[in-house]
Short mmCIF file of C-alpha atoms in Angstrom, two decimals:
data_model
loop_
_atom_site.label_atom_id
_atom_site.label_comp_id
_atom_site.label_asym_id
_atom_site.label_seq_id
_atom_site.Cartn_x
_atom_site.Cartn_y
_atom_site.Cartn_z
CA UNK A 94 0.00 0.00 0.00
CA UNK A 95 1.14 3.37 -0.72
CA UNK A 96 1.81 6.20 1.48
CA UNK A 97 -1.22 8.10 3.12
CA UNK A 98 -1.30 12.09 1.94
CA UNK A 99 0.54 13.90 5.04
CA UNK A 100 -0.32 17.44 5.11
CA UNK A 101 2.10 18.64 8.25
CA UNK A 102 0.04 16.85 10.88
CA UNK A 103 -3.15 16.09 8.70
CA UNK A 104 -3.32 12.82 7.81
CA UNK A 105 -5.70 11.62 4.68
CA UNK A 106 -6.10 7.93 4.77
CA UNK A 107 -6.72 7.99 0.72
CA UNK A 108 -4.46 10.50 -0.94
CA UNK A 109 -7.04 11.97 -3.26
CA UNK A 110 -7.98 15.42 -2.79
CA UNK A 111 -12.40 16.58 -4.23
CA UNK A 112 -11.28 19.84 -6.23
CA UNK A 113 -13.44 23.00 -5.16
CA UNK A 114 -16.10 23.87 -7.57
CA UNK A 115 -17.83 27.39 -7.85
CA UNK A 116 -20.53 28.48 -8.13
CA UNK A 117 -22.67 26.20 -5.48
CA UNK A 118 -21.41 22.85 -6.78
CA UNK A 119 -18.47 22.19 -4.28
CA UNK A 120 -19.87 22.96 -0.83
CA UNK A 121 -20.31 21.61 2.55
CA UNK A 122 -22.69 18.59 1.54
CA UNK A 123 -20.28 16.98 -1.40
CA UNK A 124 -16.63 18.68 0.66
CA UNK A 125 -17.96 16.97 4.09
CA UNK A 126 -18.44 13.22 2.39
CA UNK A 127 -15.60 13.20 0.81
CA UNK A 128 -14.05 14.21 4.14
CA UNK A 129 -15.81 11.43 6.17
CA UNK A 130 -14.55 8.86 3.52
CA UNK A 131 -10.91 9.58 4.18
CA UNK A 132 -10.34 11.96 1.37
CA UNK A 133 -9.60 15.48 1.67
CA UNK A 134 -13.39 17.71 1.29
CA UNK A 135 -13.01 21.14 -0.54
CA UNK A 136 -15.39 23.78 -0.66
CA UNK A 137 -15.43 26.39 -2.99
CA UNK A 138 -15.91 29.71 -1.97
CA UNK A 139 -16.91 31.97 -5.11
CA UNK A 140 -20.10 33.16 -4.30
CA UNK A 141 -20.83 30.45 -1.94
CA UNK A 142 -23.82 32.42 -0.19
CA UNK A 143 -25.77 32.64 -3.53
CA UNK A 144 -28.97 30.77 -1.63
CA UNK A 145 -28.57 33.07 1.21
CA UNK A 146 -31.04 35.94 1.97
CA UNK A 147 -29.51 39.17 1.58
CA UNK A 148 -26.75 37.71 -1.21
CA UNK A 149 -28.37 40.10 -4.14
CA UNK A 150 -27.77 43.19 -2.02
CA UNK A 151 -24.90 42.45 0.01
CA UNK A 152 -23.11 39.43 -1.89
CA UNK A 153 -19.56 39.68 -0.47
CA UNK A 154 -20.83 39.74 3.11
CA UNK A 155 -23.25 37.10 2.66
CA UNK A 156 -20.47 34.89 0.91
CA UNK A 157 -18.09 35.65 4.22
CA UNK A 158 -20.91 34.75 6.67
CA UNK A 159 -21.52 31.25 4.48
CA UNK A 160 -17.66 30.44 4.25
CA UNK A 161 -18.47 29.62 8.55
CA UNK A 162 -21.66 28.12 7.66
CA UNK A 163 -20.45 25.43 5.29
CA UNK A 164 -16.84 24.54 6.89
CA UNK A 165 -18.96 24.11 10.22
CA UNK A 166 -21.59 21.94 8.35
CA UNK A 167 -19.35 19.89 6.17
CA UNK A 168 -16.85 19.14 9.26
CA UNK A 169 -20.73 17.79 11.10
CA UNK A 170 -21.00 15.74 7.85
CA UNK A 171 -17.11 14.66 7.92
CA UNK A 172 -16.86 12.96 11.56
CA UNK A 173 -13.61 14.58 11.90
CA UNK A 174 -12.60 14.70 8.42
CA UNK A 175 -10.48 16.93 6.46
CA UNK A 176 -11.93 19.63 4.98
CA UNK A 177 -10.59 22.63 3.05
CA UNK A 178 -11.81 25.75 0.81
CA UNK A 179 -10.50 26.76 -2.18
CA UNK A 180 -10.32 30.33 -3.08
CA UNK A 181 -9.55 32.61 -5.85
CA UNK A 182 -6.72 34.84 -6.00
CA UNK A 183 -9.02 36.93 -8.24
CA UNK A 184 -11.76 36.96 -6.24
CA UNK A 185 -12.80 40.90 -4.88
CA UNK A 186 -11.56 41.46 -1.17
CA UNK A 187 -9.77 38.39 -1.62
CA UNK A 188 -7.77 38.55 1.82
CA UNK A 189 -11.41 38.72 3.90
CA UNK A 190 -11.97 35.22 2.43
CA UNK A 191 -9.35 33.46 3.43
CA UNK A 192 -9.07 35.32 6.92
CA UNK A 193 -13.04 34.78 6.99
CA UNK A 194 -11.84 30.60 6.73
CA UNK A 195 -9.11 30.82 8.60
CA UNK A 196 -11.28 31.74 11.57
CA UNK A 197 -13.92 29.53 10.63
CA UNK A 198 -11.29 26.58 11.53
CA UNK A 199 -10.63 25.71 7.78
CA UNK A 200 -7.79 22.76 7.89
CA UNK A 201 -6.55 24.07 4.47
CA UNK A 202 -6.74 26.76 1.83
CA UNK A 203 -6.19 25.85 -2.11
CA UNK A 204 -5.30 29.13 -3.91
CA UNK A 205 -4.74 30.04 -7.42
CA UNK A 206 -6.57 31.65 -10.51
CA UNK A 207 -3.62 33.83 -10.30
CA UNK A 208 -0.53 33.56 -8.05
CA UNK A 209 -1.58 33.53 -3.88
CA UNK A 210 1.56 35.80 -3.01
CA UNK A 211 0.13 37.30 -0.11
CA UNK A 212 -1.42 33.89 1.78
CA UNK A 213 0.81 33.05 4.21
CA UNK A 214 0.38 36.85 5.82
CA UNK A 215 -3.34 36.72 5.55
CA UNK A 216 -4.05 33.07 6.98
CA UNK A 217 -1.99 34.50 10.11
CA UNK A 218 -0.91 31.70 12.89
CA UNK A 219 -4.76 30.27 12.88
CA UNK A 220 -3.14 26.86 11.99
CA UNK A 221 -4.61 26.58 8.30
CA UNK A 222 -2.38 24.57 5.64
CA UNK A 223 -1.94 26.91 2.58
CA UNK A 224 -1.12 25.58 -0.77
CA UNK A 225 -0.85 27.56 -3.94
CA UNK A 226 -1.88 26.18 -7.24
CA UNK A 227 0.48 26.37 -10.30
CA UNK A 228 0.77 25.19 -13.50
CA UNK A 229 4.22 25.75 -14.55
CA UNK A 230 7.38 24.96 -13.78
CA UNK A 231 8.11 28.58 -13.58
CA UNK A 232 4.77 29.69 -11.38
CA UNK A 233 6.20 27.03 -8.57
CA UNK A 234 9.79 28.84 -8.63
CA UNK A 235 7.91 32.38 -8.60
CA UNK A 236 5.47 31.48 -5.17
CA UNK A 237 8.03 28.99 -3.69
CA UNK A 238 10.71 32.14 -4.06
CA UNK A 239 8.99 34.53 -2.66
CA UNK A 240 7.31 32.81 0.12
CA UNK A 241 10.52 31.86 1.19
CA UNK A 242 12.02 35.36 0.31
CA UNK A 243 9.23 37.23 2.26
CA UNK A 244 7.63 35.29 5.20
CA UNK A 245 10.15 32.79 5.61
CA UNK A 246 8.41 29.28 4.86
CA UNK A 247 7.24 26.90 2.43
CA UNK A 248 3.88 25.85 1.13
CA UNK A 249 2.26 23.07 3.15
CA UNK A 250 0.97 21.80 0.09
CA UNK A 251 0.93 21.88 -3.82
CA UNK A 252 -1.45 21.30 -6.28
CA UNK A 253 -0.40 21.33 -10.29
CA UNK A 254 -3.31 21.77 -12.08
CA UNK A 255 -3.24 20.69 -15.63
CA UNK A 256 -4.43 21.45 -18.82
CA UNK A 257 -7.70 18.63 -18.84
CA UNK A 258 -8.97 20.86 -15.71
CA UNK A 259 -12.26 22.23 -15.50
CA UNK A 260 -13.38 25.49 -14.99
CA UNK A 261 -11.07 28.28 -15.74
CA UNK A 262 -7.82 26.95 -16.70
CA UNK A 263 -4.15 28.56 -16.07
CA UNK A 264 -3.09 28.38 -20.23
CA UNK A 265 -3.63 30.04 -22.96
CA UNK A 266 -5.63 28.79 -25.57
CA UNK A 267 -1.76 28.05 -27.55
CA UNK A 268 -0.66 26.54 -24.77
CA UNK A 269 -3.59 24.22 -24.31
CA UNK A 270 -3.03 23.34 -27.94
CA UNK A 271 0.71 22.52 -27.90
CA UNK A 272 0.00 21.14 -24.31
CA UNK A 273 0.22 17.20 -25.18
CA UNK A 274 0.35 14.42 -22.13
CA UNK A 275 4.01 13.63 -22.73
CA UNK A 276 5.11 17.90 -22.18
CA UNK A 277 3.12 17.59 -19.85
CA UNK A 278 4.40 15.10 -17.49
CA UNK A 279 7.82 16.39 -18.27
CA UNK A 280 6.87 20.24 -16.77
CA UNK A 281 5.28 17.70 -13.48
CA UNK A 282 8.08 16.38 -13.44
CA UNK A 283 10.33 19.82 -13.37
CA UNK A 284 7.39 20.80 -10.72
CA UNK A 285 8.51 18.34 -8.71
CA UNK A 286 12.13 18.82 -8.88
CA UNK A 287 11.60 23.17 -7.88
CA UNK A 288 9.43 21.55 -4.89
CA UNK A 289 12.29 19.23 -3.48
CA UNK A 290 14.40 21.73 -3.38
CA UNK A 291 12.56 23.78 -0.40
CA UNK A 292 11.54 20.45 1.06
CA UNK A 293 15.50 20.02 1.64
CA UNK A 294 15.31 23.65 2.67
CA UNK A 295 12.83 23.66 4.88
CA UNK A 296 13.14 19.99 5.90
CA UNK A 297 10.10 19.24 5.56
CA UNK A 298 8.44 16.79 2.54
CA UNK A 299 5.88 19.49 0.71
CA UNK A 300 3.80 16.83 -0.91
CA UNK A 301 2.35 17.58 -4.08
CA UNK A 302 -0.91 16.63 -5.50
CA UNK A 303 -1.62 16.42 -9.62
CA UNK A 304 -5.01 18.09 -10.61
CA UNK A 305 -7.04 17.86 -14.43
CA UNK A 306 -7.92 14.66 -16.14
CA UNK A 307 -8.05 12.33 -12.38
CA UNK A 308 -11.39 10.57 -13.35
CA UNK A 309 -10.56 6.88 -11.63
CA UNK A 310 -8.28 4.91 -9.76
CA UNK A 311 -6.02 3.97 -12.67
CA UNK A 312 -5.44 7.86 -13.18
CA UNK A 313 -3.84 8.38 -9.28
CA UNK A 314 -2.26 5.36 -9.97
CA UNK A 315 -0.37 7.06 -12.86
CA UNK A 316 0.13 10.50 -10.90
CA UNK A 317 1.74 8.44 -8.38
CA UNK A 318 3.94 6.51 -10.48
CA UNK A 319 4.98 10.19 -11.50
CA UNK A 320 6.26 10.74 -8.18
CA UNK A 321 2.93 12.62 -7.00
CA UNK A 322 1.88 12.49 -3.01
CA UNK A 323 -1.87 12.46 -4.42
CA UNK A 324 -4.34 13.76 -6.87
CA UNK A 325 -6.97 16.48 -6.94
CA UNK A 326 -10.46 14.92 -8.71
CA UNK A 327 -13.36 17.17 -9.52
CA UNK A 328 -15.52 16.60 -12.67
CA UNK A 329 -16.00 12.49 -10.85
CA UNK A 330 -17.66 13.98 -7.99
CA UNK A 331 -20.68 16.24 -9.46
CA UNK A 332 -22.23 12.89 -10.38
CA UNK A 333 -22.63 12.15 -6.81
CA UNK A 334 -26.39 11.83 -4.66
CA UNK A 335 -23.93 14.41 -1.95
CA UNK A 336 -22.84 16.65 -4.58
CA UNK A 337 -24.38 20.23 -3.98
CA UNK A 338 -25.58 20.77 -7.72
CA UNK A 339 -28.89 20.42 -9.04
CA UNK A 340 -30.30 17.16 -10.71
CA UNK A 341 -30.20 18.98 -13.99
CA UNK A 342 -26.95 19.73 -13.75
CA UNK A 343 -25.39 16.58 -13.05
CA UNK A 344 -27.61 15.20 -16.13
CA UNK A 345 -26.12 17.47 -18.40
CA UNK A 346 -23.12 15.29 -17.00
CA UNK A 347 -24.46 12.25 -17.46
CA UNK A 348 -25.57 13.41 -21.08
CA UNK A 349 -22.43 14.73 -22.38
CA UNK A 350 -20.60 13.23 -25.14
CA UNK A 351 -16.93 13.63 -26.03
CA UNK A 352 -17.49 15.88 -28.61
CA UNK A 353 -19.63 18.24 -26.37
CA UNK A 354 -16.90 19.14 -23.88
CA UNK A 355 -15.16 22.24 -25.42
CA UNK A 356 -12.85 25.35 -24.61
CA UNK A 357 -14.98 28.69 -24.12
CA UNK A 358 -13.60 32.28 -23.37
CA UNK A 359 -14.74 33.40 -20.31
CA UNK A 360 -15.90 36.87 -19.19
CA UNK A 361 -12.87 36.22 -17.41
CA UNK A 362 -10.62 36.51 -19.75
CA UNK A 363 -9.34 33.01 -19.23
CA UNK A 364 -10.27 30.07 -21.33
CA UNK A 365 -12.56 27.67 -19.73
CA UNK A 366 -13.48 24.15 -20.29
CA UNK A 367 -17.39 23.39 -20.29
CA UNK A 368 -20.44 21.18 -21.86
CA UNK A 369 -21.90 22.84 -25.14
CA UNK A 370 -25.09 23.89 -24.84
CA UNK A 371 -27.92 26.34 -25.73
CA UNK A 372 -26.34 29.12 -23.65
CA UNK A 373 -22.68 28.68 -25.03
CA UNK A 374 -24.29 28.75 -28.52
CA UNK A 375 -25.40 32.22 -27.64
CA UNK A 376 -22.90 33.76 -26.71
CA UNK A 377 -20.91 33.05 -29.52
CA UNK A 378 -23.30 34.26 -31.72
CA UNK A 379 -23.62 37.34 -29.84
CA UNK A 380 -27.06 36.98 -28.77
CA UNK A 381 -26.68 37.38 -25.61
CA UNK A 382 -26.73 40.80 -25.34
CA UNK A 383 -26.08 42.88 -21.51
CA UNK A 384 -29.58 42.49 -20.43
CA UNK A 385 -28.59 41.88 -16.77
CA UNK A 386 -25.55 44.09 -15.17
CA UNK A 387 -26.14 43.77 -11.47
CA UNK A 388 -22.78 43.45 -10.19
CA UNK A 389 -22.42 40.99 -7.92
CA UNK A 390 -19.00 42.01 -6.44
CA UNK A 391 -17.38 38.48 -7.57
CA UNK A 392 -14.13 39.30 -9.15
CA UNK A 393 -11.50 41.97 -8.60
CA UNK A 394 -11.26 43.29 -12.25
CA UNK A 395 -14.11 43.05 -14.37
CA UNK A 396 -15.04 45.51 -16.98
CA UNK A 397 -18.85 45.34 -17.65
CA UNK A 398 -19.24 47.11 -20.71
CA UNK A 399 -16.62 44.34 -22.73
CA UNK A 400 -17.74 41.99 -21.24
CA UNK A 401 -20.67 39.19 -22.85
CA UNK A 402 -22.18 37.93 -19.84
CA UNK A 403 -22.14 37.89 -16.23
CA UNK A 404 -20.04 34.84 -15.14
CA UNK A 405 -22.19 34.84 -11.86
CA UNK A 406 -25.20 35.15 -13.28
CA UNK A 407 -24.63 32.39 -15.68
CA UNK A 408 -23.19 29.78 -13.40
CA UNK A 409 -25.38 30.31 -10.72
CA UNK A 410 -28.20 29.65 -13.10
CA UNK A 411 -26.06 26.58 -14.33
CA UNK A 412 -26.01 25.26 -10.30
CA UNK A 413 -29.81 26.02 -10.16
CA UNK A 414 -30.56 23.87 -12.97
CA UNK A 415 -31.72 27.07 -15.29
CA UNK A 416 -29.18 25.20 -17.96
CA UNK A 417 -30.69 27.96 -20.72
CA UNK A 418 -29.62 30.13 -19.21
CA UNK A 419 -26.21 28.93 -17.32
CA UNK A 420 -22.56 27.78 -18.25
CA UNK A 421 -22.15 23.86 -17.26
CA UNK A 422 -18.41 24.26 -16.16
CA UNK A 423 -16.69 20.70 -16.57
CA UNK A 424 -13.03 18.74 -16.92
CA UNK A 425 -12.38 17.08 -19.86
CA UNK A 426 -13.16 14.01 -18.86
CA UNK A 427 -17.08 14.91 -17.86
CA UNK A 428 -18.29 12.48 -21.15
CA UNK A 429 -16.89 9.22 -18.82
CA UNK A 430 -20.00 9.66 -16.19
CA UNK A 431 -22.44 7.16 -16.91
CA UNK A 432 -24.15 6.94 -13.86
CA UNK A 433 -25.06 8.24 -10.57
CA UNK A 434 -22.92 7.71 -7.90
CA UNK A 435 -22.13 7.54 -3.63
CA UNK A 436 -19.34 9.68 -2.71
CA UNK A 437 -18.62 6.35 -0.39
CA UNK A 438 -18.28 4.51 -3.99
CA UNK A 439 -15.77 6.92 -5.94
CA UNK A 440 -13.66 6.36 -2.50
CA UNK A 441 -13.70 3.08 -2.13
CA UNK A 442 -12.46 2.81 -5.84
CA UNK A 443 -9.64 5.52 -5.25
CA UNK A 444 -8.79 3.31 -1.94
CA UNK A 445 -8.98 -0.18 -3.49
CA UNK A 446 -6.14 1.06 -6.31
CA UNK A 447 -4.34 2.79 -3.87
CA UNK A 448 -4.06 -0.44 -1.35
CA UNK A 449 -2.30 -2.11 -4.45
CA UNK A 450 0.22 0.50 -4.53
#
């Protein structure tokens, strides 16, 4: 059997990390079962109090009142489990969020959609793990330099996020193109090697988890042979009874075909990957149109007037089950769910392969 996931003194019995998903489809129901089976249980923060009264006119304190909410409900849920947020670098008043789950007794925060140079000051001494995501070679120098440089330590943690993520994705649409599995594993591979070299620093092994593309056992079992501590799986767990999303949504899941799973530009700015659908084809035809401009306070830089939709609006709508009207954010490996699923099931799967290891 391989080696558990050691996180400093957390311990996860199966070394497979549930990747946060925003808006609404990571939170304390799907984080706290994944927790209770002996995985790591992250909940995503971006706009996490969209159910919440008072979220339309007061949306970033509703979200920081929620962030307590769901890390006290998912740890209920968990029995003692491990359970984490993840949070956007991007996101507006970014350092109240992680402070906000720092003193909300979060055992780790998972940062990137940009680089998390400030964490380590904002989580304080409250005893929260921090790991950055990257996706380079060269972002894990830049954070691993400077967090040494500036405050002194190491991340606890670190997640490489590839290109067959969901979501919003760290590469450019060239670099997703040129991006094949072998120059792939060869930059994981370079990750790795930047990583050791503050775990001999520091002395102290920074384990590293590989995200995008982990669908089943027989993926971790690769990341591992890679020299990975664990993996990060998302797009397996929306197709879960616990997972927080609608029923429509994970049918649009259960629906998809290969061929249906493509790259969109975000409002963003970033490429994203996500299920074709009525609402994609509209906004590439420019039928959208800026019918709805509430700002809901989400992101730090957002121009309204360039941009084609509201990302809130439309994957809020997506987590409601309003597919028309939403963006079905997905990995690339969505088009392998055939069927519903236990949370206890996906685990036991990731455990079997692992206790062959």
């Amino acid at each position: 059997m391989g080696r558990p996931l050691i996180i400093r003194d957390l311990t996860a019995e199966v070394p497979v990390i549930q990747g946060g998903m925003g808006v609404g489809i990571s939170l304390s129901g799907l984080a706290g079962n994944v927790a209770k089976c002996g995985g790591i249980g992250i909940i995503s923060t971006a706009q996490i109090g969209y159910q919440e009264p008072g979220f339309e006119e007061h949306p970033i304190e509703t979200n920081l009142k929620a962030i307590g909410k769901h890390i006290r409900r998912a740890k209920e849920i968990s029995g003692g489990g491990i359970v984490g947020v993840n949070i956007m670098v991007a996101t507006k008043r970014y350092g109240e969020y992680v402070k906000a789950a720092a003193e909300a007794g979060a055992d780790l925060i998972i940062s990137g959609a940009g680089l998390p140079t400030t964490l380590p000051a904002l989580a304080g001494q409250a005893g929260t793990k921090i790991a950055p995501i990257v996706s380079s070679a060269k972002s894990a120098s830049v954070i691993c330099r400077l967090w040494d440089r500036k405050y002194n330590r190491c991340p606890d943690l670190v997640v490489i996020e590839g290109p067959k993520a969901g979501g919003h994705l760290g590469f450019s649409l060239e670099e997703l193109e040129r991006l094949n599995e072998e120059a792939y594993e060869a930059e994981i591979k370079a990750i790795l090697g930047i990583v050791s070299q503050y775990s001999e620093k520091y002395q102290y092994h920074i384990p590293v988890v590989v995200a995008g593309g982990i669908y089943g056992g027989e993926d971790m079992r690769h990341a591992l042979g890679l020299g990975a501590d664990g993996v990060q799986a998302a797009t397996r767990f929306v197709t879960t009874y616990e997972c927080d999303a609608s029923k429509a949504y994970k049918q649009a899941y259960l629906a998809a075909k290969k061929e249906d799973i493509q790259i969109v530009k975000s409002p963003v700015g970033m490429p994203g990957r996500a299920i074709r659908n009525a609402f994609i084809q509209r906004a590439e035809s420019g039928e959208l149109g800026n019918s709805h401009w509430k700002c809901y306070q989400c992101l730090e830089k957002c121009s309204q007037k360039d941009i084609p939709y509201c990302i809130t609006d439309a994957l809020v709508n997506a987590a409601k089950g309003n597919l028309s009207h939403g963006l079905i954010f997905c990995g690339a490996n969505a088009w392998r769910a055939e069927k519903m699923e236990h949370v206890s099931e996906i685990m036991e799967e990731f455990r079997k392969e692992f206790a062959k290891m």
